[in-house]
PDB file of C-alpha atoms in Angstrom:
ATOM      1  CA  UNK A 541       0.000   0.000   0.000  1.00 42.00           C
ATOM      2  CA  UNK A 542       2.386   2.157   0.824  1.00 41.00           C
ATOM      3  CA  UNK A 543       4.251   2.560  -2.616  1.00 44.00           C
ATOM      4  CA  UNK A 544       0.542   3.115  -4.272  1.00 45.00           C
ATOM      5  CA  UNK A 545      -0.063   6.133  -1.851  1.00 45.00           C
ATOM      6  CA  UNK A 546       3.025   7.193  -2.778  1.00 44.00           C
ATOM      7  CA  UNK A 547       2.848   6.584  -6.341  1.00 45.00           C
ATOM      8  CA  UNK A 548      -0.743   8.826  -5.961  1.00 51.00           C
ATOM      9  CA  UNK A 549       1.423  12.007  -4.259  1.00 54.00           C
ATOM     10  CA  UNK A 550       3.609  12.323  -6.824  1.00 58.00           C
ATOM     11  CA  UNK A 551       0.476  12.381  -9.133  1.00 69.00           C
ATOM     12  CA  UNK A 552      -1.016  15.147  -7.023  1.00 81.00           C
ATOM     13  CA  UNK A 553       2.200  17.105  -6.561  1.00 83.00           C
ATOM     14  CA  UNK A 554       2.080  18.831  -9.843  1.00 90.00           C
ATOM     15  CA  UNK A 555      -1.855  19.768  -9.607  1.00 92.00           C
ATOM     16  CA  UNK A 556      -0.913  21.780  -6.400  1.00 93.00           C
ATOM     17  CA  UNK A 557       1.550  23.855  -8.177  1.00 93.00           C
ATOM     18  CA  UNK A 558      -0.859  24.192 -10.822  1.00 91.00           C
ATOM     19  CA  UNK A 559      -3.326  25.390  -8.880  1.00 92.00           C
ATOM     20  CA  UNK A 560      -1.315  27.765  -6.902  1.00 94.00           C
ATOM     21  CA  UNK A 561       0.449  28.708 -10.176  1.00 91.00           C
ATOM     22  CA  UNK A 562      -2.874  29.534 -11.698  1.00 88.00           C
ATOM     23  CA  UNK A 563      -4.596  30.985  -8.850  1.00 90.00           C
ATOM     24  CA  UNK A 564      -1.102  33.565  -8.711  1.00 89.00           C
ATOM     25  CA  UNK A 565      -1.303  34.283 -12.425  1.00 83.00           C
ATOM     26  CA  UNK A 566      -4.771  35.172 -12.201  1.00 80.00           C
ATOM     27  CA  UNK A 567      -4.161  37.631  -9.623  1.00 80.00           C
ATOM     28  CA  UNK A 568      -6.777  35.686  -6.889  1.00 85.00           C
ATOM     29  CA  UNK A 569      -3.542  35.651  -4.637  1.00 89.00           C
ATOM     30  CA  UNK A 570      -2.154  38.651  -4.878  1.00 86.00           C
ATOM     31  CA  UNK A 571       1.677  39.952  -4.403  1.00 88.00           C
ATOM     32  CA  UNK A 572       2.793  39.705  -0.721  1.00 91.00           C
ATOM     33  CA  UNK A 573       0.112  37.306   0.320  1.00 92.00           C
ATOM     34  CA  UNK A 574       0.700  34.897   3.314  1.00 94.00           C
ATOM     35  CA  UNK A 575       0.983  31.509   2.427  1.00 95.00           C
ATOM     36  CA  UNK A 576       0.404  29.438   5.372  1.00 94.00           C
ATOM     37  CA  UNK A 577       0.900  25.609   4.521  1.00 93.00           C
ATOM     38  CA  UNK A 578      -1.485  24.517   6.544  1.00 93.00           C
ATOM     39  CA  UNK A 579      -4.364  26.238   5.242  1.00 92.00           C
ATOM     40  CA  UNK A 580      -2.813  25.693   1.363  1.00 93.00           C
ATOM     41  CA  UNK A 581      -3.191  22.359   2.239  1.00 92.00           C
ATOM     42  CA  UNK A 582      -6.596  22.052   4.588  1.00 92.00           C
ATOM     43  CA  UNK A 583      -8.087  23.912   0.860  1.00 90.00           C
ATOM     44  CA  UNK A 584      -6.843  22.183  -1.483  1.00 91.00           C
ATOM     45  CA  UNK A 585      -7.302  18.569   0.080  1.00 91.00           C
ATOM     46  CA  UNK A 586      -3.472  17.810   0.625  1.00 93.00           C
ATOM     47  CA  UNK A 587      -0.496  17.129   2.719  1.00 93.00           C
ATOM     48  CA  UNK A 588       1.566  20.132   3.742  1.00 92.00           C
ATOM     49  CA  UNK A 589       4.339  18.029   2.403  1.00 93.00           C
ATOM     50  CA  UNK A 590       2.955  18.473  -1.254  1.00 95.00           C
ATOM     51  CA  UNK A 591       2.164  21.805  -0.540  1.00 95.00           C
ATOM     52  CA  UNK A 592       5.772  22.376   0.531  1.00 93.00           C
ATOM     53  CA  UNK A 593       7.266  20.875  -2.530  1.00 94.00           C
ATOM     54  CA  UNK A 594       5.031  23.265  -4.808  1.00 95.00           C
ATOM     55  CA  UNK A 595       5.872  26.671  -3.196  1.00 95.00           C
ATOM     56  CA  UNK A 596       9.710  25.653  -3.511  1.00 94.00           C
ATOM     57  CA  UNK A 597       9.130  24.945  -7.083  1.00 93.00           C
ATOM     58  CA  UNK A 598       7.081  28.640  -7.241  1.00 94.00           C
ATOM     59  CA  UNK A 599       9.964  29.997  -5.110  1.00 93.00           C
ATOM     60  CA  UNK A 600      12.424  28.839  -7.994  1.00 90.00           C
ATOM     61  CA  UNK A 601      10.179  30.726 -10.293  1.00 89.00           C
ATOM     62  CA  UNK A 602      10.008  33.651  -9.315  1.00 88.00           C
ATOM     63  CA  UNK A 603       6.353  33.531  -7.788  1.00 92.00           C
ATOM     64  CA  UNK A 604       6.868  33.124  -4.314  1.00 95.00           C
ATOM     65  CA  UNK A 605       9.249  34.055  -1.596  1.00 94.00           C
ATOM     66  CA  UNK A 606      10.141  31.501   1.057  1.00 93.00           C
ATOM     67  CA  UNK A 607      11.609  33.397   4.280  1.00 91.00           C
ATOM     68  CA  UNK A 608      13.197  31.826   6.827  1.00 88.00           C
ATOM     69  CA  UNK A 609      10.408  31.431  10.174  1.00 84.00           C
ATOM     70  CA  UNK A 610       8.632  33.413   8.153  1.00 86.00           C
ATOM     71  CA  UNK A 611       6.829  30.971   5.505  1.00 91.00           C
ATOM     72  CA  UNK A 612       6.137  31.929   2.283  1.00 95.00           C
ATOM     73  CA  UNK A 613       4.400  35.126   0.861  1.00 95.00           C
ATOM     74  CA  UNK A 614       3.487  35.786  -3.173  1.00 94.00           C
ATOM     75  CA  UNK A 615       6.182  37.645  -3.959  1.00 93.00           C
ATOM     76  CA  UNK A 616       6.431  41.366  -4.365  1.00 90.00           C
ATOM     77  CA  UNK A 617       8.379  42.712  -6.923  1.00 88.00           C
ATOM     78  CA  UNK A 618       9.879  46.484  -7.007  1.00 86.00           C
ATOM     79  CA  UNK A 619       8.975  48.555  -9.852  1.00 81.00           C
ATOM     80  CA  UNK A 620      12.543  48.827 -10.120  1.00 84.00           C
ATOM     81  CA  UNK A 621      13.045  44.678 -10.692  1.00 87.00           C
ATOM     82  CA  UNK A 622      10.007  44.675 -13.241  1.00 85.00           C
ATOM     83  CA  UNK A 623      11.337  47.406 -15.238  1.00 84.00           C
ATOM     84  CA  UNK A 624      14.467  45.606 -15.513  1.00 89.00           C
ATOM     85  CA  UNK A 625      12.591  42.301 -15.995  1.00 90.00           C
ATOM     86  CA  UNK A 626      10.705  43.445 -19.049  1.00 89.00           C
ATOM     87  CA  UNK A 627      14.561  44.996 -20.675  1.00 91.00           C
ATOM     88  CA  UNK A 628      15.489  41.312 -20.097  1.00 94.00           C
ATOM     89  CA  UNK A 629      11.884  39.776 -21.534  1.00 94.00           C
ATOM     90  CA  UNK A 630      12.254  41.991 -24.810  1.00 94.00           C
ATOM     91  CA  UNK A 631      15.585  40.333 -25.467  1.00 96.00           C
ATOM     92  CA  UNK A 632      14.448  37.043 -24.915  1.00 97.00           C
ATOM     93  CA  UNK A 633      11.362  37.437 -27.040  1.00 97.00           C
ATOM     94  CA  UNK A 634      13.434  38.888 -29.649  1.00 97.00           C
ATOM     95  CA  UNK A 635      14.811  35.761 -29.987  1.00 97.00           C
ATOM     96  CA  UNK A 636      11.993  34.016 -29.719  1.00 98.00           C
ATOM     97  CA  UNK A 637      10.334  36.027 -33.192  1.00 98.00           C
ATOM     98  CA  UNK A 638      13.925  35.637 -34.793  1.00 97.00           C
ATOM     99  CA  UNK A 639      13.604  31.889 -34.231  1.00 97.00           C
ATOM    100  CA  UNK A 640       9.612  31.125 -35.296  1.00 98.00           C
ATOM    101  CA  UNK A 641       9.432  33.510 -37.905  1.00 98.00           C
ATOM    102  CA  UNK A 642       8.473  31.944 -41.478  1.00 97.00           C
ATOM    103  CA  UNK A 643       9.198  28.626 -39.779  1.00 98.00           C
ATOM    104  CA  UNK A 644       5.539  28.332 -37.890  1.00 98.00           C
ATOM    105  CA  UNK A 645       3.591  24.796 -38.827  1.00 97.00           C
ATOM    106  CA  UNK A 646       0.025  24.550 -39.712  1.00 97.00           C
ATOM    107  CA  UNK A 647      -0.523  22.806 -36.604  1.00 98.00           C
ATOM    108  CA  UNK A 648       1.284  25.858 -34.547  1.00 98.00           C
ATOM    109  CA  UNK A 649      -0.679  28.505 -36.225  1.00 98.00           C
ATOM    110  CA  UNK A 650      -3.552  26.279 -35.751  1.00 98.00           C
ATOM    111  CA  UNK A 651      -2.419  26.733 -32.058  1.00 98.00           C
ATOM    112  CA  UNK A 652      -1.936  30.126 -31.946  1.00 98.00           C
ATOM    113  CA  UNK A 653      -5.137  31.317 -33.872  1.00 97.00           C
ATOM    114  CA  UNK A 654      -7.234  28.840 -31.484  1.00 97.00           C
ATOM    115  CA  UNK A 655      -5.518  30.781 -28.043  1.00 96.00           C
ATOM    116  CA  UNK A 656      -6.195  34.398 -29.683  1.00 95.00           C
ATOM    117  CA  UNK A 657      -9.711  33.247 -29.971  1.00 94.00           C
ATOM    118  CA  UNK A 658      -9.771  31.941 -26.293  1.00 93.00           C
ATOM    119  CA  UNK A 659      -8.182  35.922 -25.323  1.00 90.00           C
ATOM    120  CA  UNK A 660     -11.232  38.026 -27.431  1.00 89.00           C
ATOM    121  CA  UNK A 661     -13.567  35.578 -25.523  1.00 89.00           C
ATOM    122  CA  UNK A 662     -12.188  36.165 -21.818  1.00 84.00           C
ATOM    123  CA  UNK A 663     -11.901  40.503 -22.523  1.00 74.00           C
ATOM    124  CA  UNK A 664     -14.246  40.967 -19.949  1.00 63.00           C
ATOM    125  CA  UNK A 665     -12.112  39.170 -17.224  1.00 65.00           C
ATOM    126  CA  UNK A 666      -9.437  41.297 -16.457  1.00 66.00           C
ATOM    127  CA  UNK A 667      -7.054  38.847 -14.581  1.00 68.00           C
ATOM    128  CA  UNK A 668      -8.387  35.572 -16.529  1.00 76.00           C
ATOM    129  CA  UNK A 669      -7.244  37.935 -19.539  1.00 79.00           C
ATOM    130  CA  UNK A 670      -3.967  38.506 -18.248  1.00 76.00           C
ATOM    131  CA  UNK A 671      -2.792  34.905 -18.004  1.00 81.00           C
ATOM    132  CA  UNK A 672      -4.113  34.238 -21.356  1.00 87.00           C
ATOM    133  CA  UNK A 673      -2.084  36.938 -22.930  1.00 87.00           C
ATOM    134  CA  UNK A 674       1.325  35.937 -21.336  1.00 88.00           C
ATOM    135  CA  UNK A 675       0.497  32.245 -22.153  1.00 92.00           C
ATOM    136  CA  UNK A 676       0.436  33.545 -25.981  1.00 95.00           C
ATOM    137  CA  UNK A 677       4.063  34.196 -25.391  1.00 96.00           C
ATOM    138  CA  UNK A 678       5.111  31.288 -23.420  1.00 95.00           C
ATOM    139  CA  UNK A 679       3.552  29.310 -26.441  1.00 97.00           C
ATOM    140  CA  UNK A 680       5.563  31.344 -28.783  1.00 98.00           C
ATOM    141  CA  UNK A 681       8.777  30.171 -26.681  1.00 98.00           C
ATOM    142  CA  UNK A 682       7.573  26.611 -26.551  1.00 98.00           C
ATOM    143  CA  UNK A 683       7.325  26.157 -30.499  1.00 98.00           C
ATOM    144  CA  UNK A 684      11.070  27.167 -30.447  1.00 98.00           C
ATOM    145  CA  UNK A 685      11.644  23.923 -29.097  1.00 97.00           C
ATOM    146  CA  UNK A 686      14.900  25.540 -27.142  1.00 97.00           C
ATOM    147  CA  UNK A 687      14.698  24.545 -23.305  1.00 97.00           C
ATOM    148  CA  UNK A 688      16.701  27.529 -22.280  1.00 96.00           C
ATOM    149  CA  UNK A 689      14.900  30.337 -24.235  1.00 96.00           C
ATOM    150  CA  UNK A 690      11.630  28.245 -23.335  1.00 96.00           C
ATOM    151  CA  UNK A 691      12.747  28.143 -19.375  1.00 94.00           C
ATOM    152  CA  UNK A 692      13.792  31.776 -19.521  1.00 95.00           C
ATOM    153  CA  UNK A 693      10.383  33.478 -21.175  1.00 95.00           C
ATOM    154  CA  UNK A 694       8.298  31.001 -18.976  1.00 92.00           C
ATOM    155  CA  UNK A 695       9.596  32.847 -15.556  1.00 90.00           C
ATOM    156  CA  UNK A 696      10.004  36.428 -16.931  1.00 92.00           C
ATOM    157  CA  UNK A 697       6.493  36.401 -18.312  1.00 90.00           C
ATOM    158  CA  UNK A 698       5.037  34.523 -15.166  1.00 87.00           C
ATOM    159  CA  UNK A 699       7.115  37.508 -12.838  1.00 87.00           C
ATOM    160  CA  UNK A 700       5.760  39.788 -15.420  1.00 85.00           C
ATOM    161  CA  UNK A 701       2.256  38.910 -13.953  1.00 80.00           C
ATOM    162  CA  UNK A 702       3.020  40.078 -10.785  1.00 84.00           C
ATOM    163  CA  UNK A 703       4.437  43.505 -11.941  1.00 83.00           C
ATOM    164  CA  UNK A 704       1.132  43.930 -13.501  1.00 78.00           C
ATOM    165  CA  UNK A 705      -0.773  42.757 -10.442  1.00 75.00           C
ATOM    166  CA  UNK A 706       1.435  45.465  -8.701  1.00 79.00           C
ATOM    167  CA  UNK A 707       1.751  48.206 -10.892  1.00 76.00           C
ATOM    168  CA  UNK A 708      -0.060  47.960 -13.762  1.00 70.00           C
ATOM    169  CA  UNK A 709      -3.176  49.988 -15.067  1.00 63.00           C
ATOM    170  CA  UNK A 710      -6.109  48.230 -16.466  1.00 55.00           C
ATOM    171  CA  UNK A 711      -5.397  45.900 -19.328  1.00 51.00           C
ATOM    172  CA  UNK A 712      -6.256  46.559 -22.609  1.00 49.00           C
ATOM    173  CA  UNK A 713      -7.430  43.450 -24.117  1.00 46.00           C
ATOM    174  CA  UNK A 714      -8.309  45.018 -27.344  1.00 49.00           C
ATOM    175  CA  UNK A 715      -4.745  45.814 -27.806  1.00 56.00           C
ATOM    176  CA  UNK A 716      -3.661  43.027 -26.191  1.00 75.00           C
ATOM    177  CA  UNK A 717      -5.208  40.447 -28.826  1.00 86.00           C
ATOM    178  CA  UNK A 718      -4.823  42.436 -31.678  1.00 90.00           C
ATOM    179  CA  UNK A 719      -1.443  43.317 -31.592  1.00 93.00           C
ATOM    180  CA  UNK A 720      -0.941  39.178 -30.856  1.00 95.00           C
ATOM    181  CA  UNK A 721      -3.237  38.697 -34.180  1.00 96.00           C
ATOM    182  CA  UNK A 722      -0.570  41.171 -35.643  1.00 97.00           C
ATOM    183  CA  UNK A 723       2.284  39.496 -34.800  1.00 97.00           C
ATOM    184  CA  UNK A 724       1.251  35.822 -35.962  1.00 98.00           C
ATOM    185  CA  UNK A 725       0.558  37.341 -38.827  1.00 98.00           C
ATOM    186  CA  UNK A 726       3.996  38.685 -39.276  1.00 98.00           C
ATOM    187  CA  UNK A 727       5.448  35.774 -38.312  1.00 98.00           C
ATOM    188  CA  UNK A 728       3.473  33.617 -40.993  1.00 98.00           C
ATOM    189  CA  UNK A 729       4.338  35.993 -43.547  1.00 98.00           C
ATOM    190  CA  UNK A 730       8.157  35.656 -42.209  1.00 98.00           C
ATOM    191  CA  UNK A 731       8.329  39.299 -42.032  1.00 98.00           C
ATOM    192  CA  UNK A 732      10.974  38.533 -39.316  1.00 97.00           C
ATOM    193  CA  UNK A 733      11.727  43.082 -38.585  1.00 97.00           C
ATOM    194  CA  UNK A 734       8.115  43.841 -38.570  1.00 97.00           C
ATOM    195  CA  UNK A 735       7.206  40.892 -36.266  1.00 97.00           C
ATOM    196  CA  UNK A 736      10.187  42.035 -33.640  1.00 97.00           C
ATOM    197  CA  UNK A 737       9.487  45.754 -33.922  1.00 96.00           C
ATOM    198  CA  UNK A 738       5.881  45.183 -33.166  1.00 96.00           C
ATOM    199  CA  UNK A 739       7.103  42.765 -30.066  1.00 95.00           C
ATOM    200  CA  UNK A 740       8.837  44.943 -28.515  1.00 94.00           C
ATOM    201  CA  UNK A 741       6.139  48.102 -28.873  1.00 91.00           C
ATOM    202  CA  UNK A 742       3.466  45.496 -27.392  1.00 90.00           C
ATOM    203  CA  UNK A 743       5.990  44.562 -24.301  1.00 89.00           C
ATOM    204  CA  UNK A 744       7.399  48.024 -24.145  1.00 86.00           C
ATOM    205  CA  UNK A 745       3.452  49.415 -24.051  1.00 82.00           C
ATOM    206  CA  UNK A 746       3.349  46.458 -21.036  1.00 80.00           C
ATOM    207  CA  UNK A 747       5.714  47.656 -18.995  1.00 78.00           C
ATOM    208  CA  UNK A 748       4.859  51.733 -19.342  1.00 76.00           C
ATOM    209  CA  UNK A 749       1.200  50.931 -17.327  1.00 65.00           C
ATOM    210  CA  UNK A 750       1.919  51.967 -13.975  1.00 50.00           C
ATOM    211  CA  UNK A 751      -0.187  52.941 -10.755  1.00 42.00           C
ATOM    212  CA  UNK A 752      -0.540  52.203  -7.392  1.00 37.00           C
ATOM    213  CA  UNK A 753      -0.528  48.813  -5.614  1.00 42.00           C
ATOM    214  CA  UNK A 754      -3.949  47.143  -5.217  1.00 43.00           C
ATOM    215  CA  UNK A 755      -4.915  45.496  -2.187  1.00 44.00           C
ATOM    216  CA  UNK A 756      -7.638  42.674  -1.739  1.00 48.00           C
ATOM    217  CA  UNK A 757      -9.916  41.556   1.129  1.00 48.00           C
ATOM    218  CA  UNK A 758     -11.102  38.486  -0.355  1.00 52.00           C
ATOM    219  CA  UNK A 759     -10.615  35.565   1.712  1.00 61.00           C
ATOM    220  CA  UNK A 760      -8.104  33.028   0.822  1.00 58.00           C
ATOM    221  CA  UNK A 761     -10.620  30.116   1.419  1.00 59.00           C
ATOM    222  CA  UNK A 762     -13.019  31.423  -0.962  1.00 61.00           C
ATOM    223  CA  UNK A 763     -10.482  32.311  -3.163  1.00 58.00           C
ATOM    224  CA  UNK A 764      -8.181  28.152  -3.759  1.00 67.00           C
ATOM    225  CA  UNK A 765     -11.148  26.509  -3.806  1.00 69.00           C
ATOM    226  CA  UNK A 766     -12.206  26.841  -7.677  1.00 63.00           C
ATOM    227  CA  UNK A 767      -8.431  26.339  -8.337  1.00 62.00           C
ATOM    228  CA  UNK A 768      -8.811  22.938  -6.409  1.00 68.00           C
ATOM    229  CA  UNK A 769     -11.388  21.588  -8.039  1.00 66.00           C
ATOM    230  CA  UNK A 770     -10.526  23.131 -11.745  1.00 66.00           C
ATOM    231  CA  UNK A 771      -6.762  20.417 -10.774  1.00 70.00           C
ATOM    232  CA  UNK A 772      -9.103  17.371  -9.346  1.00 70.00           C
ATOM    233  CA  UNK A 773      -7.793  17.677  -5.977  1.00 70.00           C
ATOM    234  CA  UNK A 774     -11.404  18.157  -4.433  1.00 63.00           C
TER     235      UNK A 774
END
């Protein structure tokens, strides 16, 4: 019995970062959060051990930071850090265009055109919005089928959502899909300088929203328990 149960943590392990992951992205936890393990784990229906194991992977992303008799908090990014994160994004996503472009499959714009279509139909959420938009880029990295670039644009767009969660004035979502519509386009066409000029306008227009930090008073029960359910752990 024993190796089964273990056998069915490891299973579970990665729907608990998942759902943290998602529940981060989507700005339902928002920066400098507590994150007790306890109640991580009495809401999503798991061990604190597995709950452990995901905020260390988080913590290695860039989502959450793990003080010392402390615990762990979602992190909270200077303006500072996310101005310099988005210089560093641009370069990486600059590579990314440079490497896709004239190269896409029919089964990657097939992709592509499907998740634009999934961003004009979630305009009226603003945070369910968000995460779709910098998934349209962490797509982009995955079809370059290089690990680094792909490991790199993963955690600088993922960091990227907590700048915005921060800092950020409302999202346009209009702009937001059509300049992605724009850019697939380009990179069809293998119009390789118009593709990375209009990248770097549509990350430079990111990182220029600013305003004050936002604060919520929703309760952290309420707020993991979709995110549970959405992962099967309830």
């Amino acid at each position: 019995m024993a190796p089964k149960a273990a056998n069915s943590s490891r299973g579970r392990s990665p729907a608990v970062h998942r759902a943290l992951k998602r529940a981060i992205l989507d700005q339902a936890l928002l920066p400098g959060a507590k994150l007790p393990e306890d109640l991580l784990g009495e809401r999503l229906g798991v061990s604190r051990t597995l709950v452990r194991e995901a905020l260390v992977r988080l913590s290695e992303e860039g989502l959450v930071d793990l003080t010392p008799n402390k615990g762990a908090t979602v992190a909270r990014p200077t303006l500072e850090e996310g101005l310099d994160l988005f210089l560093t994004r641009m370069a990486l996503e600059r590579l990314v265009v440079e490497s896709l472009s004239g190269k896409l499959t029919k089964a990657q714009i097939e992709t592509l055109t499907a998740h634009i279509a999934a961003e004009e139909a979630a305009k009226p959420e603003h945070a369910v919005s968000i995460r779709l938009a910098g998934e349209f880029h962490t797509i982009l990295a995955q079809m370059t089928e290089n690990a680094s670039l792909i490991r790199y644009v993963n955690e600088t767009v993922a960091r990227s959502s907590l700048i915005l969660a921060l800092y950020g004035r409302p999202h346009s979502s209009d702009c937001a899909v059509s300049e992605h519509q724009e850019i697939l386009e380009h990179l069809i066409a293998g119009e390789t300088d118009a593709a990375s000029k209009l990248m770097m306008h549509h990350l430079d227009a990111i990182s220029a929203r600013a305003l004050l930090p936002r604060d919520s008073d929703r309760d952290m029960k309420d707020v993991l328990s979709d995110y549970a359910v959405a992962e099967g752990l309830l």
